[in-house]
Short mmCIF file of N, CA and C in Angstrom, two decimals:
data_model
loop_
_atom_site.label_atom_id
_atom_site.label_comp_id
_atom_site.label_asym_id
_atom_site.label_seq_id
_atom_site.Cartn_x
_atom_site.Cartn_y
_atom_site.Cartn_z
N MET A 15 -21.29 2.57 7.41
CA MET A 15 -20.12 3.23 6.88
C MET A 15 -19.46 4.08 7.97
N LYS A 16 -18.14 4.01 8.04
CA LYS A 16 -17.39 4.77 9.04
C LYS A 16 -17.39 6.25 8.70
N THR A 17 -17.42 7.06 9.75
CA THR A 17 -17.28 8.50 9.55
C THR A 17 -15.80 8.83 9.39
N LEU A 18 -15.51 10.00 8.88
CA LEU A 18 -14.11 10.43 8.76
C LEU A 18 -13.44 10.47 10.13
N ASP A 19 -14.15 10.94 11.14
CA ASP A 19 -13.59 10.96 12.49
C ASP A 19 -13.20 9.56 12.95
N GLU A 20 -14.02 8.55 12.67
CA GLU A 20 -13.72 7.17 13.05
C GLU A 20 -12.50 6.65 12.29
N ILE A 21 -12.44 6.97 11.02
CA ILE A 21 -11.31 6.53 10.20
C ILE A 21 -10.01 7.12 10.74
N ILE A 22 -10.02 8.42 11.02
CA ILE A 22 -8.83 9.08 11.55
C ILE A 22 -8.45 8.51 12.91
N LYS A 23 -9.42 8.31 13.77
CA LYS A 23 -9.16 7.80 15.12
C LYS A 23 -8.62 6.36 15.09
N ASN A 24 -9.06 5.55 14.15
CA ASN A 24 -8.67 4.15 14.11
C ASN A 24 -7.39 3.87 13.34
N ARG A 25 -6.93 4.80 12.52
CA ARG A 25 -5.75 4.56 11.68
C ARG A 25 -4.50 4.41 12.55
N ARG A 26 -3.77 3.32 12.34
CA ARG A 26 -2.53 3.03 13.06
C ARG A 26 -1.48 2.55 12.06
N SER A 27 -0.23 2.62 12.46
CA SER A 27 0.85 2.05 11.66
C SER A 27 0.85 0.54 11.87
N THR A 28 0.67 -0.20 10.80
CA THR A 28 0.60 -1.65 10.86
C THR A 28 1.98 -2.22 10.57
N ARG A 29 2.45 -3.09 11.46
CA ARG A 29 3.76 -3.71 11.28
C ARG A 29 3.70 -5.23 11.33
N SER A 30 2.50 -5.77 11.17
CA SER A 30 2.32 -7.22 11.13
C SER A 30 1.15 -7.51 10.20
N TYR A 31 1.46 -8.20 9.10
CA TYR A 31 0.47 -8.40 8.04
C TYR A 31 0.12 -9.86 7.84
N LYS A 32 -1.13 -10.09 7.43
CA LYS A 32 -1.55 -11.41 6.96
C LYS A 32 -0.94 -11.63 5.58
N THR A 33 -0.90 -12.88 5.15
CA THR A 33 -0.32 -13.18 3.84
C THR A 33 -1.31 -12.95 2.69
N ALA A 34 -2.57 -12.68 3.01
CA ALA A 34 -3.60 -12.49 1.98
C ALA A 34 -3.23 -11.33 1.05
N PRO A 35 -3.39 -11.53 -0.25
CA PRO A 35 -3.11 -10.43 -1.19
C PRO A 35 -4.14 -9.32 -1.06
N VAL A 36 -3.76 -8.14 -1.48
CA VAL A 36 -4.67 -7.00 -1.47
C VAL A 36 -5.33 -6.92 -2.85
N GLU A 37 -6.65 -6.80 -2.85
CA GLU A 37 -7.41 -6.74 -4.10
C GLU A 37 -7.03 -5.50 -4.89
N LYS A 38 -6.87 -5.68 -6.20
CA LYS A 38 -6.48 -4.58 -7.09
C LYS A 38 -7.51 -3.44 -7.03
N GLU A 39 -8.80 -3.77 -6.90
CA GLU A 39 -9.83 -2.73 -6.83
C GLU A 39 -9.59 -1.79 -5.64
N LYS A 40 -9.17 -2.37 -4.53
CA LYS A 40 -8.91 -1.56 -3.33
C LYS A 40 -7.68 -0.68 -3.53
N ILE A 41 -6.66 -1.23 -4.15
CA ILE A 41 -5.46 -0.43 -4.43
C ILE A 41 -5.83 0.72 -5.37
N MET A 42 -6.65 0.44 -6.36
CA MET A 42 -7.07 1.49 -7.30
C MET A 42 -7.87 2.59 -6.59
N GLN A 43 -8.72 2.21 -5.65
CA GLN A 43 -9.47 3.20 -4.88
C GLN A 43 -8.54 4.09 -4.06
N MET A 44 -7.51 3.48 -3.49
CA MET A 44 -6.53 4.24 -2.72
C MET A 44 -5.75 5.20 -3.62
N LEU A 45 -5.34 4.73 -4.78
CA LEU A 45 -4.61 5.58 -5.71
C LEU A 45 -5.48 6.73 -6.22
N GLU A 46 -6.77 6.44 -6.41
CA GLU A 46 -7.70 7.49 -6.84
C GLU A 46 -7.82 8.55 -5.74
N ALA A 47 -7.89 8.14 -4.49
CA ALA A 47 -7.95 9.10 -3.38
C ALA A 47 -6.71 9.98 -3.37
N ALA A 48 -5.54 9.38 -3.60
CA ALA A 48 -4.29 10.16 -3.65
C ALA A 48 -4.29 11.10 -4.86
N ARG A 49 -4.78 10.61 -5.99
CA ARG A 49 -4.81 11.41 -7.22
C ARG A 49 -5.61 12.69 -7.05
N LEU A 50 -6.64 12.62 -6.23
CA LEU A 50 -7.53 13.77 -6.04
C LEU A 50 -7.00 14.80 -5.05
N ALA A 51 -5.86 14.53 -4.44
CA ALA A 51 -5.29 15.46 -3.47
C ALA A 51 -4.89 16.77 -4.14
N PRO A 52 -5.04 17.88 -3.41
CA PRO A 52 -4.60 19.17 -3.96
C PRO A 52 -3.07 19.27 -3.93
N SER A 53 -2.52 20.13 -4.76
CA SER A 53 -1.07 20.36 -4.76
C SER A 53 -0.78 21.79 -5.19
N ALA A 54 0.37 22.30 -4.76
CA ALA A 54 0.78 23.66 -5.12
C ALA A 54 0.87 23.78 -6.63
N CYS A 55 0.30 24.84 -7.17
CA CYS A 55 0.27 25.09 -8.61
C CYS A 55 -0.35 23.93 -9.39
N ASN A 56 -1.10 23.08 -8.71
CA ASN A 56 -1.70 21.88 -9.28
C ASN A 56 -0.65 21.03 -10.01
N ALA A 57 0.58 21.04 -9.50
CA ALA A 57 1.68 20.33 -10.15
C ALA A 57 1.54 18.82 -10.04
N GLN A 58 0.87 18.33 -8.98
CA GLN A 58 0.71 16.89 -8.77
C GLN A 58 2.06 16.18 -8.95
N PRO A 59 3.03 16.52 -8.10
CA PRO A 59 4.41 16.07 -8.31
C PRO A 59 4.69 14.65 -7.85
N TRP A 60 3.68 13.81 -7.79
CA TRP A 60 3.83 12.47 -7.23
C TRP A 60 3.78 11.37 -8.27
N LYS A 61 4.37 10.27 -7.89
CA LYS A 61 4.28 9.04 -8.66
C LYS A 61 4.25 7.92 -7.63
N PHE A 62 3.28 7.04 -7.74
CA PHE A 62 3.12 5.93 -6.81
C PHE A 62 3.44 4.63 -7.55
N ILE A 63 4.48 3.95 -7.11
CA ILE A 63 4.89 2.69 -7.72
C ILE A 63 4.39 1.58 -6.79
N VAL A 64 3.42 0.81 -7.26
CA VAL A 64 2.83 -0.27 -6.45
C VAL A 64 3.64 -1.54 -6.72
N VAL A 65 4.36 -1.99 -5.71
CA VAL A 65 5.22 -3.16 -5.84
C VAL A 65 4.54 -4.33 -5.15
N GLU A 66 4.09 -5.29 -5.95
CA GLU A 66 3.40 -6.45 -5.39
C GLU A 66 3.95 -7.78 -5.91
N THR A 67 4.72 -7.75 -7.00
CA THR A 67 5.29 -9.01 -7.47
C THR A 67 6.38 -9.44 -6.49
N PRO A 68 6.38 -10.71 -6.11
CA PRO A 68 7.31 -11.17 -5.06
C PRO A 68 8.78 -10.85 -5.33
N GLU A 69 9.24 -11.03 -6.57
CA GLU A 69 10.67 -10.79 -6.83
C GLU A 69 11.05 -9.33 -6.67
N LEU A 70 10.22 -8.41 -7.17
CA LEU A 70 10.52 -6.98 -6.99
C LEU A 70 10.36 -6.56 -5.53
N LYS A 71 9.32 -7.04 -4.89
CA LYS A 71 9.09 -6.71 -3.48
C LYS A 71 10.26 -7.19 -2.63
N ASN A 72 10.73 -8.41 -2.89
CA ASN A 72 11.88 -8.94 -2.16
C ASN A 72 13.15 -8.13 -2.44
N GLY A 73 13.31 -7.69 -3.68
CA GLY A 73 14.45 -6.84 -4.02
C GLY A 73 14.42 -5.52 -3.28
N VAL A 74 13.24 -4.89 -3.26
CA VAL A 74 13.09 -3.63 -2.53
C VAL A 74 13.39 -3.85 -1.05
N PHE A 75 12.89 -4.96 -0.51
CA PHE A 75 13.12 -5.24 0.90
C PHE A 75 14.60 -5.51 1.18
N LYS A 76 15.20 -6.42 0.41
CA LYS A 76 16.59 -6.83 0.68
C LYS A 76 17.59 -5.72 0.42
N GLU A 77 17.44 -5.01 -0.69
CA GLU A 77 18.42 -3.98 -1.05
C GLU A 77 18.08 -2.60 -0.50
N GLY A 78 16.81 -2.33 -0.35
CA GLY A 78 16.41 -0.99 0.06
C GLY A 78 16.09 -0.82 1.54
N LEU A 79 15.78 -1.93 2.22
CA LEU A 79 15.34 -1.83 3.62
C LEU A 79 16.17 -2.66 4.60
N ASN A 80 16.88 -3.63 4.13
CA ASN A 80 17.57 -4.56 5.03
C ASN A 80 18.89 -3.96 5.54
N ASN A 81 19.30 -4.37 6.71
CA ASN A 81 20.58 -4.00 7.32
C ASN A 81 20.75 -2.49 7.52
N LEU A 82 19.68 -1.83 7.88
CA LEU A 82 19.76 -0.41 8.22
C LEU A 82 19.82 -0.26 9.72
N VAL A 83 20.17 0.93 10.18
CA VAL A 83 20.19 1.21 11.61
C VAL A 83 18.81 0.97 12.22
N VAL A 84 17.77 1.41 11.51
CA VAL A 84 16.40 1.19 11.95
C VAL A 84 15.92 -0.12 11.36
N PRO A 85 15.60 -1.11 12.21
CA PRO A 85 15.17 -2.41 11.66
C PRO A 85 13.77 -2.34 11.07
N ASN A 86 13.67 -2.73 9.82
CA ASN A 86 12.38 -2.76 9.12
C ASN A 86 12.05 -4.18 8.68
N LYS A 87 12.48 -5.18 9.45
CA LYS A 87 12.29 -6.58 9.05
C LYS A 87 10.83 -6.92 8.81
N TRP A 88 9.95 -6.35 9.56
CA TRP A 88 8.52 -6.62 9.43
C TRP A 88 8.00 -6.24 8.04
N ALA A 89 8.64 -5.27 7.38
CA ALA A 89 8.16 -4.79 6.08
C ALA A 89 8.20 -5.87 5.01
N GLY A 90 9.07 -6.85 5.17
CA GLY A 90 9.16 -7.94 4.20
C GLY A 90 7.91 -8.80 4.14
N ASP A 91 7.09 -8.75 5.19
CA ASP A 91 5.86 -9.54 5.23
C ASP A 91 4.66 -8.83 4.59
N ALA A 92 4.80 -7.56 4.31
CA ALA A 92 3.68 -6.81 3.71
C ALA A 92 3.44 -7.31 2.29
N PRO A 93 2.19 -7.58 1.92
CA PRO A 93 1.92 -8.04 0.55
C PRO A 93 2.22 -6.99 -0.53
N VAL A 94 2.19 -5.71 -0.13
CA VAL A 94 2.40 -4.63 -1.10
C VAL A 94 3.30 -3.57 -0.45
N ILE A 95 4.21 -3.03 -1.25
CA ILE A 95 4.98 -1.86 -0.83
C ILE A 95 4.72 -0.79 -1.89
N ILE A 96 4.24 0.36 -1.44
CA ILE A 96 4.03 1.47 -2.37
C ILE A 96 5.23 2.41 -2.23
N VAL A 97 5.94 2.59 -3.34
CA VAL A 97 7.10 3.47 -3.37
C VAL A 97 6.58 4.83 -3.83
N VAL A 98 6.71 5.82 -2.95
CA VAL A 98 6.20 7.16 -3.24
C VAL A 98 7.36 8.02 -3.72
N CYS A 99 7.22 8.52 -4.93
CA CYS A 99 8.28 9.33 -5.53
C CYS A 99 7.77 10.74 -5.81
N SER A 100 8.71 11.68 -5.77
CA SER A 100 8.40 13.00 -6.28
C SER A 100 9.02 13.10 -7.66
N GLN A 101 8.38 13.88 -8.50
CA GLN A 101 8.93 14.16 -9.83
C GLN A 101 9.56 15.53 -9.72
N THR A 102 10.84 15.61 -9.99
CA THR A 102 11.61 16.82 -9.72
C THR A 102 11.76 17.74 -10.92
N LYS A 103 10.92 17.61 -11.91
CA LYS A 103 11.10 18.37 -13.15
C LYS A 103 10.22 19.61 -13.26
N PHE A 104 9.46 19.95 -12.21
CA PHE A 104 8.51 21.05 -12.32
C PHE A 104 9.20 22.39 -12.08
N PHE A 105 9.35 23.18 -13.12
CA PHE A 105 10.07 24.45 -13.06
C PHE A 105 9.43 25.41 -12.06
N VAL A 106 8.12 25.62 -12.15
CA VAL A 106 7.43 26.56 -11.27
C VAL A 106 7.57 26.14 -9.81
N HIS A 107 7.43 24.85 -9.56
CA HIS A 107 7.59 24.32 -8.20
C HIS A 107 8.99 24.63 -7.67
N ASN A 108 10.00 24.37 -8.49
CA ASN A 108 11.38 24.57 -8.05
C ASN A 108 11.66 26.04 -7.76
N ILE A 109 11.18 26.94 -8.59
CA ILE A 109 11.39 28.37 -8.37
C ILE A 109 10.68 28.81 -7.09
N ALA A 110 9.43 28.42 -6.92
CA ALA A 110 8.67 28.80 -5.73
C ALA A 110 9.33 28.29 -4.46
N GLU A 111 9.85 27.08 -4.51
CA GLU A 111 10.51 26.50 -3.33
C GLU A 111 11.77 27.29 -2.97
N LYS A 112 12.51 27.72 -3.98
CA LYS A 112 13.73 28.50 -3.71
C LYS A 112 13.39 29.89 -3.17
N ILE A 113 12.37 30.53 -3.71
CA ILE A 113 11.98 31.87 -3.26
C ILE A 113 11.43 31.83 -1.84
N GLN A 114 10.58 30.88 -1.56
CA GLN A 114 9.90 30.80 -0.25
C GLN A 114 10.64 29.94 0.78
N ASP A 115 11.62 29.16 0.35
CA ASP A 115 12.34 28.22 1.21
C ASP A 115 11.37 27.24 1.86
N VAL A 116 10.43 26.75 1.05
CA VAL A 116 9.44 25.76 1.49
C VAL A 116 9.45 24.63 0.46
N ASP A 117 9.54 23.40 0.95
CA ASP A 117 9.51 22.24 0.06
C ASP A 117 8.06 21.87 -0.26
N TYR A 118 7.47 22.63 -1.18
CA TYR A 118 6.06 22.44 -1.51
C TYR A 118 5.75 21.02 -1.98
N HIS A 119 6.68 20.44 -2.73
CA HIS A 119 6.42 19.08 -3.25
C HIS A 119 6.29 18.09 -2.10
N LEU A 120 7.01 18.30 -1.00
CA LEU A 120 6.88 17.39 0.14
C LEU A 120 5.55 17.58 0.87
N ILE A 121 5.09 18.82 0.93
CA ILE A 121 3.76 19.06 1.50
C ILE A 121 2.71 18.37 0.63
N ASP A 122 2.85 18.53 -0.67
CA ASP A 122 1.92 17.90 -1.61
C ASP A 122 1.91 16.38 -1.45
N LEU A 123 3.10 15.79 -1.35
CA LEU A 123 3.19 14.34 -1.17
C LEU A 123 2.55 13.91 0.14
N GLY A 124 2.76 14.70 1.19
CA GLY A 124 2.16 14.37 2.48
C GLY A 124 0.64 14.34 2.41
N ILE A 125 0.07 15.31 1.71
CA ILE A 125 -1.39 15.36 1.57
C ILE A 125 -1.88 14.13 0.78
N ALA A 126 -1.22 13.86 -0.35
CA ALA A 126 -1.64 12.74 -1.19
C ALA A 126 -1.48 11.41 -0.46
N CYS A 127 -0.38 11.25 0.26
CA CYS A 127 -0.15 9.99 1.00
C CYS A 127 -1.18 9.83 2.11
N GLU A 128 -1.53 10.90 2.78
CA GLU A 128 -2.52 10.78 3.85
C GLU A 128 -3.89 10.43 3.26
N HIS A 129 -4.24 10.99 2.10
CA HIS A 129 -5.47 10.56 1.42
C HIS A 129 -5.43 9.05 1.19
N LEU A 130 -4.28 8.56 0.72
CA LEU A 130 -4.11 7.14 0.39
C LEU A 130 -4.26 6.27 1.64
N VAL A 131 -3.59 6.62 2.74
CA VAL A 131 -3.66 5.75 3.92
C VAL A 131 -5.01 5.83 4.62
N LEU A 132 -5.67 6.98 4.56
CA LEU A 132 -7.01 7.07 5.15
C LEU A 132 -8.01 6.25 4.34
N LYS A 133 -7.86 6.25 3.03
CA LYS A 133 -8.72 5.40 2.20
C LYS A 133 -8.46 3.93 2.52
N ALA A 134 -7.19 3.57 2.71
CA ALA A 134 -6.86 2.19 3.08
C ALA A 134 -7.56 1.81 4.38
N GLU A 135 -7.53 2.69 5.36
CA GLU A 135 -8.21 2.43 6.64
C GLU A 135 -9.70 2.22 6.42
N GLU A 136 -10.30 3.06 5.59
CA GLU A 136 -11.72 2.91 5.30
C GLU A 136 -12.02 1.55 4.68
N LEU A 137 -11.09 1.05 3.87
CA LEU A 137 -11.27 -0.22 3.16
C LEU A 137 -10.86 -1.44 3.99
N GLY A 138 -10.46 -1.20 5.25
CA GLY A 138 -10.08 -2.30 6.13
C GLY A 138 -8.66 -2.79 5.97
N LEU A 139 -7.81 -1.95 5.40
CA LEU A 139 -6.40 -2.30 5.18
C LEU A 139 -5.49 -1.57 6.15
N GLY A 140 -4.35 -2.17 6.42
CA GLY A 140 -3.34 -1.55 7.27
C GLY A 140 -2.22 -0.97 6.42
N THR A 141 -1.61 0.10 6.91
CA THR A 141 -0.50 0.74 6.22
C THR A 141 0.54 1.19 7.24
N CYS A 142 1.74 1.43 6.75
CA CYS A 142 2.78 2.03 7.59
C CYS A 142 3.73 2.81 6.69
N TYR A 143 3.98 4.06 7.08
CA TYR A 143 4.98 4.87 6.38
C TYR A 143 6.36 4.39 6.78
N ILE A 144 7.28 4.35 5.83
CA ILE A 144 8.68 4.06 6.11
C ILE A 144 9.51 5.20 5.54
N GLY A 145 10.31 5.80 6.39
CA GLY A 145 11.15 6.91 5.96
C GLY A 145 12.63 6.58 5.97
N TRP A 146 12.99 5.42 6.48
CA TRP A 146 14.40 5.03 6.55
C TRP A 146 14.63 3.90 5.54
N PHE A 147 15.29 4.21 4.43
CA PHE A 147 15.49 3.25 3.34
C PHE A 147 16.64 3.73 2.46
N ARG A 148 17.02 2.91 1.52
CA ARG A 148 18.06 3.26 0.55
C ARG A 148 17.38 3.59 -0.79
N GLY A 149 17.16 4.85 -1.03
CA GLY A 149 16.43 5.29 -2.22
C GLY A 149 17.13 4.96 -3.52
N LYS A 150 18.45 5.10 -3.57
CA LYS A 150 19.18 4.83 -4.82
C LYS A 150 19.05 3.37 -5.23
N GLU A 151 19.13 2.48 -4.25
CA GLU A 151 19.00 1.05 -4.54
C GLU A 151 17.59 0.72 -5.03
N ILE A 152 16.59 1.34 -4.39
CA ILE A 152 15.20 1.11 -4.79
C ILE A 152 14.97 1.62 -6.21
N LYS A 153 15.53 2.79 -6.53
CA LYS A 153 15.42 3.33 -7.90
C LYS A 153 16.00 2.36 -8.92
N LYS A 154 17.15 1.77 -8.59
CA LYS A 154 17.79 0.81 -9.51
C LYS A 154 16.93 -0.42 -9.69
N ILE A 155 16.45 -0.98 -8.60
CA ILE A 155 15.65 -2.21 -8.65
C ILE A 155 14.40 -2.01 -9.50
N LEU A 156 13.77 -0.86 -9.34
CA LEU A 156 12.52 -0.57 -10.06
C LEU A 156 12.75 0.12 -11.40
N ASN A 157 14.01 0.39 -11.73
CA ASN A 157 14.36 1.04 -12.99
C ASN A 157 13.61 2.36 -13.17
N LEU A 158 13.66 3.20 -12.15
CA LEU A 158 12.95 4.48 -12.18
C LEU A 158 13.77 5.54 -12.91
N PRO A 159 13.11 6.46 -13.60
CA PRO A 159 13.84 7.52 -14.30
C PRO A 159 14.57 8.45 -13.33
N SER A 160 15.57 9.14 -13.83
CA SER A 160 16.38 10.02 -12.98
C SER A 160 15.56 11.18 -12.43
N SER A 161 14.45 11.53 -13.07
CA SER A 161 13.62 12.64 -12.58
C SER A 161 12.76 12.26 -11.38
N TYR A 162 12.76 11.00 -10.97
CA TYR A 162 12.01 10.55 -9.79
C TYR A 162 12.93 10.50 -8.58
N LYS A 163 12.44 10.93 -7.45
CA LYS A 163 13.16 10.79 -6.19
C LYS A 163 12.27 10.00 -5.24
N VAL A 164 12.80 8.91 -4.69
CA VAL A 164 12.04 8.11 -3.73
C VAL A 164 11.99 8.90 -2.42
N GLU A 165 10.77 9.25 -2.00
CA GLU A 165 10.59 10.08 -0.81
C GLU A 165 10.16 9.27 0.41
N CYS A 166 9.33 8.26 0.21
CA CYS A 166 8.92 7.39 1.31
C CYS A 166 8.35 6.10 0.74
N LEU A 167 8.18 5.14 1.62
CA LEU A 167 7.54 3.88 1.27
C LEU A 167 6.33 3.73 2.17
N ILE A 168 5.31 3.05 1.66
CA ILE A 168 4.13 2.73 2.46
C ILE A 168 3.86 1.25 2.29
N THR A 169 3.91 0.51 3.41
CA THR A 169 3.54 -0.90 3.34
C THR A 169 2.02 -0.99 3.39
N LEU A 170 1.49 -2.06 2.80
CA LEU A 170 0.05 -2.21 2.68
C LEU A 170 -0.34 -3.67 2.76
N GLY A 171 -1.41 -3.94 3.50
CA GLY A 171 -1.94 -5.29 3.60
C GLY A 171 -3.00 -5.36 4.67
N TYR A 172 -3.47 -6.56 4.91
CA TYR A 172 -4.44 -6.79 5.98
C TYR A 172 -3.68 -7.03 7.28
N ALA A 173 -4.02 -6.28 8.31
CA ALA A 173 -3.34 -6.39 9.60
C ALA A 173 -3.60 -7.75 10.23
N LYS A 174 -2.56 -8.36 10.79
CA LYS A 174 -2.73 -9.61 11.54
C LYS A 174 -3.54 -9.35 12.80
N ASP A 175 -3.23 -8.27 13.47
CA ASP A 175 -3.90 -7.93 14.72
C ASP A 175 -4.82 -6.75 14.46
N SER A 176 -6.10 -6.98 14.51
CA SER A 176 -7.04 -5.89 14.24
C SER A 176 -7.48 -5.17 15.51
N ASP A 177 -6.90 -5.56 16.64
CA ASP A 177 -7.22 -4.90 17.91
C ASP A 177 -6.58 -3.51 17.92
N ILE A 178 -7.40 -2.50 17.95
CA ILE A 178 -6.91 -1.13 17.90
C ILE A 178 -6.53 -0.67 19.31
N LYS A 179 -5.25 -0.42 19.48
CA LYS A 179 -4.76 0.07 20.76
C LYS A 179 -4.53 1.57 20.64
N PRO A 180 -5.10 2.34 21.57
CA PRO A 180 -4.88 3.79 21.48
C PRO A 180 -3.40 4.13 21.68
N THR A 181 -2.94 5.08 20.92
CA THR A 181 -1.57 5.54 21.08
C THR A 181 -1.59 6.89 21.78
N PRO A 182 -0.61 7.15 22.62
CA PRO A 182 -0.62 8.41 23.36
C PRO A 182 -0.53 9.61 22.41
N ARG A 183 -1.27 10.60 22.70
CA ARG A 183 -1.25 11.84 21.94
C ARG A 183 -1.17 13.01 22.92
N LYS A 184 -0.51 14.06 22.50
CA LYS A 184 -0.45 15.26 23.33
C LYS A 184 -1.85 15.85 23.43
N ALA A 185 -2.08 16.57 24.51
CA ALA A 185 -3.36 17.26 24.69
C ALA A 185 -3.48 18.37 23.65
N LEU A 186 -4.68 18.66 23.24
CA LEU A 186 -4.94 19.69 22.25
C LEU A 186 -4.30 21.02 22.66
N GLU A 187 -4.35 21.33 23.94
CA GLU A 187 -3.78 22.59 24.44
C GLU A 187 -2.26 22.67 24.21
N GLU A 188 -1.61 21.50 24.10
CA GLU A 188 -0.17 21.47 23.89
C GLU A 188 0.22 21.70 22.42
N ILE A 189 -0.70 21.47 21.52
CA ILE A 189 -0.34 21.55 20.10
C ILE A 189 -1.02 22.69 19.35
N ALA A 190 -1.96 23.37 20.00
CA ALA A 190 -2.68 24.44 19.30
C ALA A 190 -2.74 25.70 20.16
N GLU A 191 -2.71 26.83 19.47
CA GLU A 191 -2.84 28.13 20.14
C GLU A 191 -3.86 28.97 19.39
N PHE A 192 -4.61 29.71 20.13
CA PHE A 192 -5.51 30.71 19.54
C PHE A 192 -4.97 32.07 19.93
N ARG A 193 -4.86 32.96 18.98
CA ARG A 193 -4.32 34.32 19.25
C ARG A 193 -5.24 35.36 18.69
#
């Protein structure tokens, strides 16, 4: 079994997927990892829409990702696209965010999404966050309620290339200070 350090060190953004479907049990394990994430006021302001049916996935790709300034053509090959939404109806969350000028729901989503992608890595799956998309079109295609806001997408599948190439990272001294 991989250690958490190994999982973190090996996790990469996957942009080339095999056509093999992702087992539902593995998706459920990933969603459970996200469900267990902490959140401000325990609001759990997330909703994960798992898009795996070809017609919906193609709709999300064609209407929500195609013809953007940032090319996301590779995303159409992913067997699964997870649409990560925030639920914007939490009164306490909204008040706290206005008082503190901190988007707590986005911090919460970041924690839950990282739980999800780290679990995917542990299970031998590849993922990639996508932040450049057309949220309104995706909401229409998936018929999402008005209280949901599409915040990011995560592609999911088995990586075509399992060769892990190290990516450059800043030195620890550049990103951390002790005072």
